[in-house]
C-alpha positions as YAML, in Angstrom:
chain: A
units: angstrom
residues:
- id: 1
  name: UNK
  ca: [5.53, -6.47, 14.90]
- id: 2
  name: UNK
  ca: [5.89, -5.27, 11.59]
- id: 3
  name: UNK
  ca: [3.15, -6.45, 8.60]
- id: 4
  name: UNK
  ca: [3.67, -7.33, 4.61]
- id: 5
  name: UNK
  ca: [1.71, -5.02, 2.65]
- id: 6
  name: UNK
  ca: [0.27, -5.73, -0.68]
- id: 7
  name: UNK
  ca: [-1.17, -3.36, -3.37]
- id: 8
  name: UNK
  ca: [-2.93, -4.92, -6.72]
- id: 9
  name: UNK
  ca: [-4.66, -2.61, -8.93]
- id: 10
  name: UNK
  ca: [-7.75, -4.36, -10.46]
- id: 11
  name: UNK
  ca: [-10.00, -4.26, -13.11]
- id: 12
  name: UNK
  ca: [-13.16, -4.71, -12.05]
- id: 13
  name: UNK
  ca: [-13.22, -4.13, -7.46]
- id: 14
  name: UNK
  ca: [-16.67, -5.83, -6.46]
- id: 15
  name: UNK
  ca: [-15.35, -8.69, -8.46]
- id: 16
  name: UNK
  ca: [-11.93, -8.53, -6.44]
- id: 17
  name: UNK
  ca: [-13.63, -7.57, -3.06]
- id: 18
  name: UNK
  ca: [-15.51, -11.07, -4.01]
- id: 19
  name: UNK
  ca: [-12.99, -13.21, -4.40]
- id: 20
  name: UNK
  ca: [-10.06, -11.77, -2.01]
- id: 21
  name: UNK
  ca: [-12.94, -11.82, 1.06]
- id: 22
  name: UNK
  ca: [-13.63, -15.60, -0.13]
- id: 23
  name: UNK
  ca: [-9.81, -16.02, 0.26]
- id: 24
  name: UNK
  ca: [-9.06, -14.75, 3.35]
- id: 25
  name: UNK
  ca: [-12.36, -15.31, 4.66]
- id: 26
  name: UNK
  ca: [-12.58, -12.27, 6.02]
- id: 27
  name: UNK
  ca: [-14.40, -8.73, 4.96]
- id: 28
  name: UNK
  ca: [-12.63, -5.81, 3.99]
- id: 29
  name: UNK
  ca: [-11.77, -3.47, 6.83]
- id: 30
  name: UNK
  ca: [-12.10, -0.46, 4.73]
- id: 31
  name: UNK
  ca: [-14.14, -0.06, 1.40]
- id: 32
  name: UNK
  ca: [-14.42, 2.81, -0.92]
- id: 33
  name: UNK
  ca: [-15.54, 3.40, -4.45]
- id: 34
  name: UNK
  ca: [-12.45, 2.53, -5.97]
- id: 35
  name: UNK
  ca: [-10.30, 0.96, -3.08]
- id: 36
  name: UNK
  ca: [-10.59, -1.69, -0.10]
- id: 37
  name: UNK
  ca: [-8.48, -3.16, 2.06]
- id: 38
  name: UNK
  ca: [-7.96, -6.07, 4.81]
- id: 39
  name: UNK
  ca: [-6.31, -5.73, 7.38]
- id: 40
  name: UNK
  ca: [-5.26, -9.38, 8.02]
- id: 41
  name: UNK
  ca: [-3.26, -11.13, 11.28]
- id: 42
  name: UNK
  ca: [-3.32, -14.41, 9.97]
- id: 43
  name: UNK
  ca: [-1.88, -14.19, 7.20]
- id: 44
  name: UNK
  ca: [-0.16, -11.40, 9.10]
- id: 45
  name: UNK
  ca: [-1.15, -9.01, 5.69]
- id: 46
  name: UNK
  ca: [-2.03, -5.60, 4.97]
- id: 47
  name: UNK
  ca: [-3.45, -6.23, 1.36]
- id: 48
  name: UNK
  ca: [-5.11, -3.60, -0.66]
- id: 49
  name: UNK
  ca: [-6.66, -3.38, -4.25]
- id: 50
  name: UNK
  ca: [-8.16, -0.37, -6.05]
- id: 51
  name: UNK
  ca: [-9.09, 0.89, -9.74]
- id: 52
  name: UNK
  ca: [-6.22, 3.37, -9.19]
- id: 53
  name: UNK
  ca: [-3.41, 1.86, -11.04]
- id: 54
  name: UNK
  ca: [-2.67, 2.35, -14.96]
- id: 55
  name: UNK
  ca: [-2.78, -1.58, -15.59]
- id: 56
  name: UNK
  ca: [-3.69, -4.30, -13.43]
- id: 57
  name: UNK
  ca: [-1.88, -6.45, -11.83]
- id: 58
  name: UNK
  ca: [0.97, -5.91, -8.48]
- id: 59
  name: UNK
  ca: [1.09, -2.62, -8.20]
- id: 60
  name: UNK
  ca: [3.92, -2.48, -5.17]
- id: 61
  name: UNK
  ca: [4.94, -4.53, -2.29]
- id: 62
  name: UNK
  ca: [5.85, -2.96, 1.72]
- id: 63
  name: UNK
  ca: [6.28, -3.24, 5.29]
- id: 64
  name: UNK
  ca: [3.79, -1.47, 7.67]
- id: 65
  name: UNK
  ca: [5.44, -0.78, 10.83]
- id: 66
  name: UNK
  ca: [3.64, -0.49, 14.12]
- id: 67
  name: UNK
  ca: [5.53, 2.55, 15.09]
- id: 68
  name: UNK
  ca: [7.92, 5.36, 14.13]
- id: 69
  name: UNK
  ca: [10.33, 3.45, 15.90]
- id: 70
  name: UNK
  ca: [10.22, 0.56, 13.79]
- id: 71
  name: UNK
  ca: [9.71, 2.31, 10.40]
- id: 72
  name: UNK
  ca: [13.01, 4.25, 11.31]
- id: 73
  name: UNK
  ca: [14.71, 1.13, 11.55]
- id: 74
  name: UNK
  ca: [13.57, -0.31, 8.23]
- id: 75
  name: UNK
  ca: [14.48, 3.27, 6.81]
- id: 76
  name: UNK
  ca: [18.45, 2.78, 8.27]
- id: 77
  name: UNK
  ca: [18.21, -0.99, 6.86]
- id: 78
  name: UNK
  ca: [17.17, 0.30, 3.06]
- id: 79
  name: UNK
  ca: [19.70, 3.28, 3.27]
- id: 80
  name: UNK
  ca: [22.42, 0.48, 3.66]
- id: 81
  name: UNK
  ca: [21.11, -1.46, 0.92]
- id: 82
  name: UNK
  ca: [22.78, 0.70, -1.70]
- id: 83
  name: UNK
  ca: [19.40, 2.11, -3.49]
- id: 84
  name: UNK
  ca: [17.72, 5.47, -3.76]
- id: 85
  name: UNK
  ca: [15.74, 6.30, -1.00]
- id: 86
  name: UNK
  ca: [12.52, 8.83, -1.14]
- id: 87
  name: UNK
  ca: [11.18, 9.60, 2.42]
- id: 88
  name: UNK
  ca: [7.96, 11.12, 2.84]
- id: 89
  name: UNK
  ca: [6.30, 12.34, 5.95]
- id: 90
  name: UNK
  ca: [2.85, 12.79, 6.39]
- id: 91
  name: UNK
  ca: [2.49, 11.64, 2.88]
- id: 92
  name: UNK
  ca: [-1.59, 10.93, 1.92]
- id: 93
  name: UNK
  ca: [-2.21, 8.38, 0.09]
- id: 94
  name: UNK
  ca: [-4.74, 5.25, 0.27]
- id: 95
  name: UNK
  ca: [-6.98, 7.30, 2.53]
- id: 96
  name: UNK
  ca: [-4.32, 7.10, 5.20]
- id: 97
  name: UNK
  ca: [-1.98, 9.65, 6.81]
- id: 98
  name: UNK
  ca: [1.40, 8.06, 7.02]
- id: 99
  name: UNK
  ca: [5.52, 8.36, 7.35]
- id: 100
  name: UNK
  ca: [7.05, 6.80, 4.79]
- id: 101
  name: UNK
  ca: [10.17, 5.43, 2.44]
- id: 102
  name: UNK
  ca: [9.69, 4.51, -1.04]
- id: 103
  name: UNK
  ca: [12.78, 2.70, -2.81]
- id: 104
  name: UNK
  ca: [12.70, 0.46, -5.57]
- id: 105
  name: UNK
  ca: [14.33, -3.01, -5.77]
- id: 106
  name: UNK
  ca: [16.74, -4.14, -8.27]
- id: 107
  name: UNK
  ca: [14.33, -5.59, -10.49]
- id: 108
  name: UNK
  ca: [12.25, -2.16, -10.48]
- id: 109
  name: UNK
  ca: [9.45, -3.29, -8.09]
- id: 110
  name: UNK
  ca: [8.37, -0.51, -5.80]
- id: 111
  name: UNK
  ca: [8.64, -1.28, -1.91]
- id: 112
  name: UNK
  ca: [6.93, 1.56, 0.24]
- id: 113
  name: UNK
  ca: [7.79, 1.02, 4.71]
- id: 114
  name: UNK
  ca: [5.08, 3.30, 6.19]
- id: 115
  name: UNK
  ca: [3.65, 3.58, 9.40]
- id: 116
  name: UNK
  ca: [0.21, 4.95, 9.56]
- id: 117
  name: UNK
  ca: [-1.09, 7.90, 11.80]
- id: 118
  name: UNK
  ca: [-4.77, 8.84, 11.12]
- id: 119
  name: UNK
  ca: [-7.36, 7.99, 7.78]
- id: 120
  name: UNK
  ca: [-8.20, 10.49, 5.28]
- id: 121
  name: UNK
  ca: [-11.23, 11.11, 3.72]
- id: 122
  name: UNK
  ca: [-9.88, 11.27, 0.09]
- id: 123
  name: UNK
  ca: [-7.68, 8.66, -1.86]
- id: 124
  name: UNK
  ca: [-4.77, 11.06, -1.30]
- id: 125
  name: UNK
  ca: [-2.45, 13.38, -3.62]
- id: 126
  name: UNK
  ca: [-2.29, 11.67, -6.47]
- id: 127
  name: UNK
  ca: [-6.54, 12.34, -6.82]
- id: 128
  name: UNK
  ca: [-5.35, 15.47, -8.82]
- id: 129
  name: UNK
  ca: [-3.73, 13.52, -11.48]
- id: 130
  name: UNK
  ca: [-6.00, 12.12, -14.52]
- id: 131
  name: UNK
  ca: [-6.29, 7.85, -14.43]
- id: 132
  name: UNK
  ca: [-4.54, 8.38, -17.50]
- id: 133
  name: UNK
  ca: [-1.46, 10.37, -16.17]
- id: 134
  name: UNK
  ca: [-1.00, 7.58, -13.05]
- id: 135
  name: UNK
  ca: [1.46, 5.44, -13.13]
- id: 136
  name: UNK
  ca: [0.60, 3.56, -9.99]
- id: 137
  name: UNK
  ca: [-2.09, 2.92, -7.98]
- id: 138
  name: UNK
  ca: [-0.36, 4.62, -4.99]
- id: 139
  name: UNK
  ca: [2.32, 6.96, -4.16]
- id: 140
  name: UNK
  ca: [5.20, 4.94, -5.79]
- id: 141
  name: UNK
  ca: [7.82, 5.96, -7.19]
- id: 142
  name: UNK
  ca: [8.74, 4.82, -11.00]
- id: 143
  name: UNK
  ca: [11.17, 2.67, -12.28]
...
């Protein structure tokens, strides 16, 4: 069973760790200096904020898939959809190890379909880049 994912990049974390575990009354199941996450089954949500992104606010929308099966299917749904498609394999980003494809929708809103296969210790790739040469929190591609 497949899971929405949510990415906001945030000003200030503790603040957002506050109110987002209020929310969902729930805890993050990961927190790191600049990222946390919860990993939620009702709503059935993988929602994530960091410090990452160059502004704040959503920062890209998804689909976690439970398997490579599943992703693969999402992947053959998005390549009919008539919009550039960037796969990635054993991409890391979010301090995760996953498959992925990135596309963008029609209003320029990035949509990333991963399914994860281990943690990292590290944010990912992008921790090369300078906060002021991100563009996104994540891995996204631009519009």
């Amino acid at each position: 069973m497949k899971r929405l994912h949510v990415h906001v990049a945030v000003r200030d974390l503790q603040r957002s760790i506050r109110f987002y575990s209020t929310l969902f009354a729930a805890q993050p199941t990961v927190i790191k200096e600049d990222y946390a996450k919860w990993q939620l089954d009702d709503p059935r949500v993988n929602f994530a904020v960091s410090t990452r992104g160059k502004k704040a606010g959503l920062d890209h929308l998804g689909i976690q898939a439970e398997n490579e099966a599943e992703l693969e299917e999402i992947g053959s749904r998005l390549a009919q959809a008539d919009v550039a498609l960037t796969p990635q394999k054993g991409a890391s980003c979010c301090y995760a190890k996953s498959d992925k494809y990135w596309t963008l929708d029609p209003q320029g809103i990035a949509w990333e379909s991963f399914h994860t296969l281990d943690s990292v210790p590290v944010y990912g790739e992008d921790t090369a880049a300078g906060a002021a040469e991100r563009k996104s929190a994540c891995c996204a591609p631009s519009a």
